[in-house]
Amino acid sequence: MTTFQAAISSTLNTAFYEDVVAGLSQTRKTLPCKWFYDEKGSHLFEAITKTDEYYLTRVESLMLTEVAKELPVLLPALNTIVEPGSGASIKTRILLSAIDLLRHYVPIDISDKFLYSIALALNKDYPPLQIHPVTADFTALNSIKLPADLPADRLVFFPGSTIGNFSPGAAQRLLQSFHHLAGEQGHLLIGIDGTQVSNKLINAYDDHTGITAQFNLNLLVRANNELGTDFELGHFKHEVRWQPESHRIEMHLLSTCDQTVSLDQHRFHFRAGETIFTESCYKYPQSLFESLASAAGWQLTKAWHDKGNSDFQLLLMQANTA
Ligand code: AVJ
């Protein structure tokens, strides 16, 4: 490991440590979902997208094939894509394959090892494209350093309904920070899930093969490995709740007994049935999302909706900073 990489890892470890202590010290225990995505977690998430129940990725990829054909017409000058939370960049390949004029791709991801292996593969498959990987926590709002000399007008690509992981207030602040990534005349292509059907949603977040459960529990595995907590994995259970009033799916880790978890001098007590709230996935109807985005300075250019039985949407927006 180079000194540079070691420095990045230890900064992330400190931040993880602080988030775990703060989250488990609250009356309603929480852990931020961004910590799902270590190398193992990123691979588990890729496996979720291939389960029968998790419709989001399949639907969005199908829609992107159509959207990719229209983008060069709607945005004739488009040559740069910036992607916060790029993961395996699988959906991005749909755009890269369809849009000949693309010259720059800036994938931004918190999982540095994964990011660099993906960048290498893309480099081989799309030789005309310059790839500028940035290791960063994109939720760190305006602190992301972009490479110098990027073209001024860029498309921020934020698929997957990842925006759904943020509370409405945090989502608005994040969308606001995307202006820095997009540039003044920039654009945003964002994937939103508006599905409100309870069974469909519960199944999507609790697949019968148990991969989503593993993904959720991996947070505890990771804390044990990286921080030295002593979570007993057999004493926590994956749980999913749909809250229709607040338009959100919640993922929890439920303590199946009274127990105490230690981290250095800290002791975290759990009652049987108490949970750690690990993730929210907001499911926005289009109008609700449009007003949120508008408050963050983004105006709708065009909306596409799933033609199947979900309400997945892709929204193309433009900066409206006037
Ligand atoms: C990656 C945030 C889009 O919210 O649907 C999938 C994460 N969590 N299954 C989502 C997730 C459980 C996913 N996003």
mmCIF file of C-alpha atoms and ligand atoms in Angstrom:
data_model
loop_
_atom_site.group_PDB
_atom_site.id
_atom_site.type_symbol
_atom_site.label_atom_id
_atom_site.label_comp_id
_atom_site.label_asym_id
_atom_site.label_seq_id
_atom_site.Cartn_x
_atom_site.Cartn_y
_atom_site.Cartn_z
ATOM 1 C CA MET A 1 0.000 0.000 0.000
ATOM 2 C CA THR A 2 1.368 3.445 -0.859
ATOM 3 C CA THR A 3 1.479 6.122 1.834
ATOM 4 C CA PHE A 4 -1.143 8.053 -0.111
ATOM 5 C CA GLN A 5 -3.620 5.145 0.020
ATOM 6 C CA ALA A 6 -2.840 4.496 3.687
ATOM 7 C CA ALA A 7 -3.647 8.107 4.488
ATOM 8 C CA ILE A 8 -7.018 7.880 2.728
ATOM 9 C CA SER A 9 -7.959 4.649 4.533
ATOM 10 C CA SER A 10 -7.132 5.963 7.969
ATOM 11 C CA THR A 11 -9.148 9.160 7.398
ATOM 12 C CA LEU A 12 -12.123 7.031 6.378
ATOM 13 C CA ASN A 13 -11.622 4.754 9.403
ATOM 14 C CA THR A 14 -11.689 7.707 11.771
ATOM 15 C CA ALA A 15 -14.853 9.020 10.162
ATOM 16 C CA PHE A 16 -16.443 5.546 10.348
ATOM 17 C CA TYR A 17 -15.436 5.235 14.020
ATOM 18 C CA GLU A 18 -16.975 8.601 14.845
ATOM 19 C CA ASP A 19 -20.186 7.786 12.958
ATOM 20 C CA VAL A 20 -20.534 4.435 14.753
ATOM 21 C CA VAL A 21 -20.017 5.973 18.204
ATOM 22 C CA ALA A 22 -22.372 8.881 17.473
ATOM 23 C CA GLY A 23 -25.027 6.692 15.788
ATOM 24 C CA LEU A 24 -25.120 4.024 18.501
ATOM 25 C CA SER A 25 -25.178 6.611 21.307
ATOM 26 C CA GLN A 26 -28.545 8.014 20.186
ATOM 27 C CA THR A 27 -31.847 6.967 21.765
ATOM 28 C CA ARG A 28 -32.949 5.829 18.298
ATOM 29 C CA LYS A 29 -29.775 4.081 17.117
ATOM 30 C CA THR A 30 -28.654 4.743 13.540
ATOM 31 C CA LEU A 31 -25.708 4.004 11.248
ATOM 32 C CA PRO A 32 -25.249 5.995 8.007
ATOM 33 C CA CYS A 33 -25.897 3.883 4.900
ATOM 34 C CA LYS A 34 -22.827 5.250 3.121
ATOM 35 C CA TRP A 35 -20.756 2.771 5.182
ATOM 36 C CA PHE A 36 -22.391 -0.168 3.364
ATOM 37 C CA TYR A 37 -19.996 0.290 0.475
ATOM 38 C CA ASP A 38 -16.651 -1.255 1.325
ATOM 39 C CA GLU A 39 -15.351 -3.646 -1.342
ATOM 40 C CA LYS A 40 -17.498 -6.504 -0.026
ATOM 41 C CA GLY A 41 -20.545 -4.236 0.290
ATOM 42 C CA SER A 42 -20.120 -2.882 -3.227
ATOM 43 C CA HIS A 43 -20.070 -6.452 -4.550
ATOM 44 C CA LEU A 44 -23.111 -7.366 -2.429
ATOM 45 C CA PHE A 45 -24.960 -4.390 -3.851
ATOM 46 C CA GLU A 46 -24.140 -5.557 -7.395
ATOM 47 C CA ALA A 47 -25.618 -8.944 -6.405
ATOM 48 C CA ILE A 48 -28.803 -7.245 -5.100
ATOM 49 C CA THR A 49 -29.324 -5.628 -8.494
ATOM 50 C CA LYS A 50 -29.466 -9.113 -10.031
ATOM 51 C CA THR A 51 -32.124 -10.505 -7.656
ATOM 52 C CA ASP A 52 -35.645 -11.134 -9.038
ATOM 53 C CA GLU A 53 -37.250 -8.713 -6.592
ATOM 54 C CA TYR A 54 -34.985 -5.666 -6.986
ATOM 55 C CA TYR A 55 -36.594 -4.118 -10.079
ATOM 56 C CA LEU A 56 -34.906 -0.702 -9.925
ATOM 57 C CA THR A 57 -31.674 -1.476 -11.789
ATOM 58 C CA ARG A 58 -33.274 -3.567 -14.531
ATOM 59 C CA VAL A 59 -35.988 -0.991 -15.189
ATOM 60 C CA GLU A 60 -33.602 1.946 -15.157
ATOM 61 C CA SER A 61 -31.093 0.236 -17.483
ATOM 62 C CA LEU A 62 -33.851 -0.489 -19.986
ATOM 63 C CA MET A 63 -34.997 3.138 -19.820
ATOM 64 C CA LEU A 64 -31.417 4.421 -20.167
ATOM 65 C CA THR A 65 -31.023 2.683 -23.517
ATOM 66 C CA GLU A 66 -33.851 4.878 -24.816
ATOM 67 C CA VAL A 67 -32.714 8.032 -23.015
ATOM 68 C CA ALA A 68 -29.159 7.591 -24.358
ATOM 69 C CA LYS A 69 -30.488 7.830 -27.914
ATOM 70 C CA GLU A 70 -32.231 11.134 -27.161
ATOM 71 C CA LEU A 71 -29.467 12.785 -25.132
ATOM 72 C CA PRO A 72 -27.249 13.840 -28.071
ATOM 73 C CA VAL A 73 -30.297 15.547 -29.602
ATOM 74 C CA LEU A 74 -31.329 17.254 -26.370
ATOM 75 C CA LEU A 75 -27.727 18.164 -25.401
ATOM 76 C CA PRO A 76 -25.716 18.449 -28.646
ATOM 77 C CA ALA A 77 -22.584 19.830 -26.887
ATOM 78 C CA LEU A 78 -22.425 17.072 -24.280
ATOM 79 C CA ASN A 79 -18.888 15.657 -23.887
ATOM 80 C CA THR A 80 -18.327 15.196 -20.142
ATOM 81 C CA ILE A 81 -20.049 13.056 -17.537
ATOM 82 C CA VAL A 82 -19.454 13.438 -13.786
ATOM 83 C CA GLU A 83 -20.857 10.649 -11.623
ATOM 84 C CA PRO A 84 -21.017 10.948 -7.819
ATOM 85 C CA GLY A 85 -21.146 7.452 -6.251
ATOM 86 C CA SER A 86 -20.211 5.683 -9.472
ATOM 87 C CA GLY A 87 -19.834 2.143 -8.044
ATOM 88 C CA ALA A 88 -19.284 -0.347 -10.871
ATOM 89 C CA SER A 89 -20.271 2.267 -13.538
ATOM 90 C CA ILE A 90 -22.470 -0.359 -15.227
ATOM 91 C CA LYS A 91 -25.275 2.031 -16.186
ATOM 92 C CA THR A 92 -22.752 4.612 -17.325
ATOM 93 C CA ARG A 93 -21.573 2.118 -19.951
ATOM 94 C CA ILE A 94 -25.011 2.427 -21.564
ATOM 95 C CA LEU A 95 -24.368 6.157 -22.046
ATOM 96 C CA LEU A 96 -20.702 5.697 -23.034
ATOM 97 C CA SER A 97 -21.664 3.151 -25.696
ATOM 98 C CA ALA A 98 -24.429 5.271 -27.194
ATOM 99 C CA ILE A 99 -22.937 8.782 -27.139
ATOM 100 C CA ASP A 100 -19.971 9.086 -29.514
ATOM 101 C CA LEU A 101 -19.055 12.618 -28.483
ATOM 102 C CA LEU A 102 -18.186 11.784 -24.866
ATOM 103 C CA ARG A 103 -14.533 12.581 -24.088
ATOM 104 C CA HIS A 104 -14.303 12.856 -20.288
ATOM 105 C CA TYR A 105 -15.674 10.716 -17.502
ATOM 106 C CA VAL A 106 -15.224 11.622 -13.821
ATOM 107 C CA PRO A 107 -16.299 8.727 -11.571
ATOM 108 C CA ILE A 108 -16.415 9.705 -7.881
ATOM 109 C CA ASP A 109 -16.564 6.954 -5.277
ATOM 110 C CA ILE A 110 -15.753 6.363 -1.615
ATOM 111 C CA SER A 111 -14.441 2.826 -2.249
ATOM 112 C CA ASP A 112 -11.012 3.577 -3.724
ATOM 113 C CA LYS A 113 -9.857 0.055 -4.622
ATOM 114 C CA PHE A 114 -13.111 -0.698 -6.409
ATOM 115 C CA LEU A 115 -13.011 2.703 -8.171
ATOM 116 C CA TYR A 116 -9.543 2.164 -9.645
ATOM 117 C CA SER A 117 -10.271 -1.353 -10.890
ATOM 118 C CA ILE A 118 -13.408 -0.055 -12.616
ATOM 119 C CA ALA A 119 -11.503 2.895 -14.136
ATOM 120 C CA LEU A 120 -8.906 0.498 -15.591
ATOM 121 C CA ALA A 121 -11.584 -1.666 -17.197
ATOM 122 C CA LEU A 122 -13.372 1.373 -18.681
ATOM 123 C CA ASN A 123 -10.102 2.674 -20.039
ATOM 124 C CA LYS A 124 -9.642 -0.548 -21.989
ATOM 125 C CA ASP A 125 -13.219 -0.623 -23.311
ATOM 126 C CA TYR A 126 -13.531 3.080 -24.284
ATOM 127 C CA PRO A 127 -10.103 4.211 -25.587
ATOM 128 C CA PRO A 128 -11.177 7.739 -26.717
ATOM 129 C CA LEU A 129 -12.438 8.526 -23.244
ATOM 130 C CA GLN A 130 -10.284 10.239 -20.612
ATOM 131 C CA ILE A 131 -11.115 8.846 -17.197
ATOM 132 C CA HIS A 132 -10.477 10.972 -14.113
ATOM 133 C CA PRO A 133 -11.294 8.875 -11.000
ATOM 134 C CA VAL A 134 -11.831 10.874 -7.804
ATOM 135 C CA THR A 135 -11.798 9.114 -4.428
ATOM 136 C CA ALA A 136 -14.240 11.051 -2.303
ATOM 137 C CA ASP A 137 -17.292 10.857 -0.153
ATOM 138 C CA PHE A 138 -19.677 12.735 -2.438
ATOM 139 C CA THR A 139 -21.880 13.560 0.545
ATOM 140 C CA ALA A 140 -19.062 15.845 1.724
ATOM 141 C CA LEU A 141 -20.938 18.456 -0.335
ATOM 142 C CA ASN A 142 -18.829 21.273 -1.711
ATOM 143 C CA SER A 143 -15.437 19.838 -0.756
ATOM 144 C CA ILE A 144 -14.969 17.611 -3.824
ATOM 145 C CA LYS A 145 -11.920 18.586 -5.883
ATOM 146 C CA LEU A 146 -12.530 18.117 -9.602
ATOM 147 C CA PRO A 147 -9.600 17.599 -11.982
ATOM 148 C CA ALA A 148 -8.408 20.843 -13.581
ATOM 149 C CA ASP A 149 -9.227 21.700 -17.218
ATOM 150 C CA LEU A 150 -12.527 19.855 -17.544
ATOM 151 C CA PRO A 151 -14.909 21.311 -20.146
ATOM 152 C CA ALA A 152 -17.216 23.865 -18.527
ATOM 153 C CA ASP A 153 -20.629 22.381 -19.267
ATOM 154 C CA ARG A 154 -21.051 18.945 -17.829
ATOM 155 C CA LEU A 155 -23.726 16.360 -17.206
ATOM 156 C CA VAL A 156 -23.977 15.078 -13.645
ATOM 157 C CA PHE A 157 -25.258 11.507 -13.809
ATOM 158 C CA PHE A 158 -26.948 10.356 -10.589
ATOM 159 C CA PRO A 159 -28.876 7.173 -11.357
ATOM 160 C CA GLY A 160 -30.276 4.400 -9.163
ATOM 161 C CA SER A 161 -32.576 6.559 -7.007
ATOM 162 C CA THR A 162 -29.539 7.041 -4.782
ATOM 163 C CA ILE A 163 -30.970 10.482 -3.957
ATOM 164 C CA GLY A 164 -33.657 8.490 -2.105
ATOM 165 C CA ASN A 165 -31.116 7.657 0.610
ATOM 166 C CA PHE A 166 -31.163 11.264 1.796
ATOM 167 C CA SER A 167 -33.793 12.970 3.924
ATOM 168 C CA PRO A 168 -35.585 15.656 1.885
ATOM 169 C CA GLY A 169 -33.503 18.426 3.479
ATOM 170 C CA ALA A 170 -30.206 16.625 2.881
ATOM 171 C CA ALA A 171 -31.320 15.724 -0.664
ATOM 172 C CA GLN A 172 -31.911 19.400 -1.394
ATOM 173 C CA ARG A 173 -28.457 20.343 -0.094
ATOM 174 C CA LEU A 174 -26.859 17.538 -2.110
ATOM 175 C CA LEU A 175 -28.642 18.622 -5.304
ATOM 176 C CA GLN A 176 -27.469 22.154 -4.621
ATOM 177 C CA SER A 177 -23.857 20.908 -4.337
ATOM 178 C CA PHE A 178 -24.177 19.223 -7.752
ATOM 179 C CA HIS A 179 -24.019 22.667 -9.394
ATOM 180 C CA HIS A 180 -20.315 22.668 -8.507
ATOM 181 C CA LEU A 181 -19.896 19.342 -10.348
ATOM 182 C CA ALA A 182 -22.069 20.326 -13.318
ATOM 183 C CA GLY A 183 -20.772 23.839 -13.923
ATOM 184 C CA GLU A 184 -22.885 26.948 -14.392
ATOM 185 C CA GLN A 185 -24.713 25.832 -17.510
ATOM 186 C CA GLY A 186 -24.652 22.195 -16.454
ATOM 187 C CA HIS A 187 -27.178 19.423 -16.608
ATOM 188 C CA LEU A 188 -28.327 16.636 -14.328
ATOM 189 C CA LEU A 189 -29.688 13.218 -15.292
ATOM 190 C CA ILE A 190 -31.182 11.662 -12.179
ATOM 191 C CA GLY A 191 -32.998 8.375 -11.477
ATOM 192 C CA ILE A 192 -35.945 8.529 -9.066
ATOM 193 C CA ASP A 193 -38.214 5.745 -7.890
ATOM 194 C CA GLY A 194 -41.810 6.841 -7.344
ATOM 195 C CA THR A 195 -43.266 3.378 -6.757
ATOM 196 C CA GLN A 196 -45.752 3.353 -3.843
ATOM 197 C CA VAL A 197 -46.885 -0.320 -3.857
ATOM 198 C CA SER A 198 -46.163 -1.827 -0.426
ATOM 199 C CA ASN A 199 -45.593 -5.511 -1.381
ATOM 200 C CA LYS A 200 -43.471 -4.706 -4.364
ATOM 201 C CA LEU A 201 -41.294 -2.401 -2.264
ATOM 202 C CA ILE A 202 -40.961 -4.734 0.737
ATOM 203 C CA ASN A 203 -39.910 -7.611 -1.534
ATOM 204 C CA ALA A 204 -37.406 -5.439 -3.384
ATOM 205 C CA TYR A 205 -35.657 -4.666 -0.079
ATOM 206 C CA ASP A 206 -35.999 -8.170 1.405
ATOM 207 C CA ASP A 207 -35.165 -10.577 -1.432
ATOM 208 C CA HIS A 208 -35.832 -14.268 -0.780
ATOM 209 C CA THR A 209 -32.187 -15.277 -1.340
ATOM 210 C CA GLY A 210 -31.166 -13.088 1.610
ATOM 211 C CA ILE A 211 -28.591 -11.003 -0.244
ATOM 212 C CA THR A 212 -30.103 -7.722 0.980
ATOM 213 C CA ALA A 213 -29.998 -9.105 4.529
ATOM 214 C CA GLN A 214 -26.279 -9.881 4.074
ATOM 215 C CA PHE A 215 -25.722 -6.397 2.644
ATOM 216 C CA ASN A 216 -27.360 -4.815 5.685
ATOM 217 C CA LEU A 217 -25.510 -7.079 8.169
ATOM 218 C CA ASN A 218 -22.202 -6.376 6.396
ATOM 219 C CA LEU A 219 -22.215 -3.014 8.216
ATOM 220 C CA LEU A 220 -21.686 -4.919 11.469
ATOM 221 C CA VAL A 221 -19.084 -7.226 9.875
ATOM 222 C CA ARG A 222 -17.250 -4.160 8.699
ATOM 223 C CA ALA A 223 -17.387 -2.460 12.107
ATOM 224 C CA ASN A 224 -16.041 -5.655 13.727
ATOM 225 C CA ASN A 225 -13.195 -5.927 11.186
ATOM 226 C CA GLU A 226 -12.215 -2.287 10.882
ATOM 227 C CA LEU A 227 -13.002 -0.852 14.312
ATOM 228 C CA GLY A 228 -12.980 -3.849 16.643
ATOM 229 C CA THR A 229 -16.607 -3.800 17.772
ATOM 230 C CA ASP A 230 -17.874 -7.184 19.003
ATOM 231 C CA PHE A 231 -21.269 -7.425 17.273
ATOM 232 C CA GLU A 232 -22.647 -11.009 17.437
ATOM 233 C CA LEU A 233 -23.927 -11.426 13.882
ATOM 234 C CA GLY A 234 -26.384 -14.140 14.896
ATOM 235 C CA HIS A 235 -28.106 -11.698 17.263
ATOM 236 C CA PHE A 236 -29.168 -9.148 14.658
ATOM 237 C CA LYS A 237 -31.781 -9.532 11.939
ATOM 238 C CA HIS A 238 -32.485 -7.620 8.705
ATOM 239 C CA GLU A 239 -35.850 -5.814 8.820
ATOM 240 C CA VAL A 240 -37.690 -3.689 6.248
ATOM 241 C CA ARG A 241 -40.513 -1.202 6.906
ATOM 242 C CA TRP A 242 -42.609 0.811 4.407
ATOM 243 C CA GLN A 243 -43.751 4.226 5.696
ATOM 244 C CA PRO A 244 -46.319 5.452 3.144
ATOM 245 C CA GLU A 245 -46.921 8.861 4.831
ATOM 246 C CA SER A 246 -43.259 9.757 4.466
ATOM 247 C CA HIS A 247 -42.858 7.949 1.093
ATOM 248 C CA ARG A 248 -39.982 5.852 2.347
ATOM 249 C CA ILE A 249 -38.659 2.334 2.805
ATOM 250 C CA GLU A 250 -36.603 1.877 5.962
ATOM 251 C CA MET A 251 -33.966 -0.785 6.565
ATOM 252 C CA HIS A 252 -33.163 -1.745 10.144
ATOM 253 C CA LEU A 253 -30.942 -4.209 12.005
ATOM 254 C CA LEU A 254 -33.079 -5.658 14.775
ATOM 255 C CA SER A 255 -31.518 -6.895 17.994
ATOM 256 C CA THR A 256 -33.038 -10.329 18.717
ATOM 257 C CA CYS A 257 -32.115 -10.242 22.440
ATOM 258 C CA ASP A 258 -30.914 -7.955 25.231
ATOM 259 C CA GLN A 259 -27.221 -7.482 24.594
ATOM 260 C CA THR A 260 -24.261 -5.144 24.974
ATOM 261 C CA VAL A 261 -21.802 -4.268 22.214
ATOM 262 C CA SER A 262 -18.371 -2.843 23.044
ATOM 263 C CA LEU A 263 -16.047 -0.542 21.175
ATOM 264 C CA ASP A 264 -12.959 0.448 23.212
ATOM 265 C CA GLN A 265 -14.322 2.089 26.358
ATOM 266 C CA HIS A 266 -17.824 2.487 24.865
ATOM 267 C CA ARG A 267 -20.721 0.157 25.803
ATOM 268 C CA PHE A 268 -23.878 0.125 23.666
ATOM 269 C CA HIS A 269 -26.887 -1.591 25.232
ATOM 270 C CA PHE A 270 -29.627 -3.122 23.095
ATOM 271 C CA ARG A 271 -33.045 -4.262 24.262
ATOM 272 C CA ALA A 272 -34.613 -7.253 22.448
ATOM 273 C CA GLY A 273 -36.570 -5.774 19.498
ATOM 274 C CA GLU A 274 -34.641 -2.510 19.436
ATOM 275 C CA THR A 275 -33.193 -1.615 16.029
ATOM 276 C CA ILE A 276 -30.347 0.238 14.357
ATOM 277 C CA PHE A 277 -31.920 2.317 11.589
ATOM 278 C CA THR A 278 -29.489 1.848 8.665
ATOM 279 C CA GLU A 279 -31.117 3.204 5.511
ATOM 280 C CA SER A 280 -34.009 5.266 4.115
ATOM 281 C CA CYS A 281 -35.063 4.915 0.479
ATOM 282 C CA TYR A 282 -37.442 7.743 -0.398
ATOM 283 C CA LYS A 283 -39.919 7.000 -3.207
ATOM 284 C CA TYR A 284 -40.767 10.348 -4.814
ATOM 285 C CA PRO A 285 -43.758 10.958 -7.097
ATOM 286 C CA GLN A 286 -42.490 13.217 -9.918
ATOM 287 C CA SER A 287 -44.181 16.442 -8.724
ATOM 288 C CA LEU A 288 -42.788 16.025 -5.204
ATOM 289 C CA PHE A 289 -39.260 15.551 -6.539
ATOM 290 C CA GLU A 290 -39.590 18.435 -8.982
ATOM 291 C CA SER A 291 -40.379 20.899 -6.201
ATOM 292 C CA LEU A 292 -37.441 19.633 -4.147
ATOM 293 C CA ALA A 293 -35.096 19.978 -7.141
ATOM 294 C CA SER A 294 -36.472 23.392 -8.010
ATOM 295 C CA ALA A 295 -35.624 24.640 -4.505
ATOM 296 C CA ALA A 296 -32.057 23.421 -5.245
ATOM 297 C CA GLY A 297 -31.863 25.372 -8.535
ATOM 298 C CA TRP A 298 -32.699 22.607 -11.022
ATOM 299 C CA GLN A 299 -35.404 22.886 -13.638
ATOM 300 C CA LEU A 300 -36.962 19.998 -15.555
ATOM 301 C CA THR A 301 -35.951 19.558 -19.210
ATOM 302 C CA LYS A 302 -37.564 16.174 -19.821
ATOM 303 C CA ALA A 303 -39.003 13.268 -17.816
ATOM 304 C CA TRP A 304 -39.171 9.582 -18.782
ATOM 305 C CA HIS A 305 -41.334 7.071 -16.858
ATOM 306 C CA ASP A 306 -41.130 3.258 -16.712
ATOM 307 C CA LYS A 307 -43.629 1.744 -19.126
ATOM 308 C CA GLY A 308 -43.834 -1.436 -16.995
ATOM 309 C CA ASN A 309 -45.323 -1.780 -13.516
ATOM 310 C CA SER A 310 -43.071 0.445 -11.446
ATOM 311 C CA ASP A 311 -42.954 4.226 -11.308
ATOM 312 C CA PHE A 312 -39.241 4.567 -11.935
ATOM 313 C CA GLN A 313 -38.359 7.917 -13.553
ATOM 314 C CA LEU A 314 -35.367 9.451 -15.260
ATOM 315 C CA LEU A 315 -35.370 13.237 -15.084
ATOM 316 C CA LEU A 316 -33.132 15.456 -17.190
ATOM 317 C CA MET A 317 -32.709 18.822 -15.476
ATOM 318 C CA GLN A 318 -30.804 22.017 -16.145
ATOM 319 C CA ALA A 319 -29.150 24.488 -13.825
ATOM 320 C CA ASN A 320 -31.445 27.385 -13.082
ATOM 321 C CA THR A 321 -29.236 29.596 -10.980
ATOM 322 C CA ALA A 322 -30.728 32.896 -12.154
HETATM 323 C C1 AVJ B 1 -28.138 2.153 -4.069
HETATM 324 C C2 AVJ B 1 -29.388 3.605 -2.710
HETATM 325 C C3 AVJ B 1 -30.206 3.014 -4.836
HETATM 326 O O1 AVJ B 1 -31.964 2.527 -2.065
HETATM 327 O O2 AVJ B 1 -32.522 1.094 -3.577
HETATM 328 C C4 AVJ B 1 -30.696 -1.581 -2.209
HETATM 329 C C5 AVJ B 1 -29.578 0.744 -1.923
HETATM 330 N N1 AVJ B 1 -30.449 -0.834 -0.208
HETATM 331 N N2 AVJ B 1 -31.196 -2.476 -1.361
HETATM 332 C C6 AVJ B 1 -31.668 1.657 -2.903
HETATM 333 C C7 AVJ B 1 -30.235 -0.524 -1.477
HETATM 334 C C8 AVJ B 1 -31.029 -2.035 -0.162
HETATM 335 C C9 AVJ B 1 -30.201 1.336 -3.140
HETATM 336 N N3 AVJ B 1 -29.481 2.519 -3.660
#
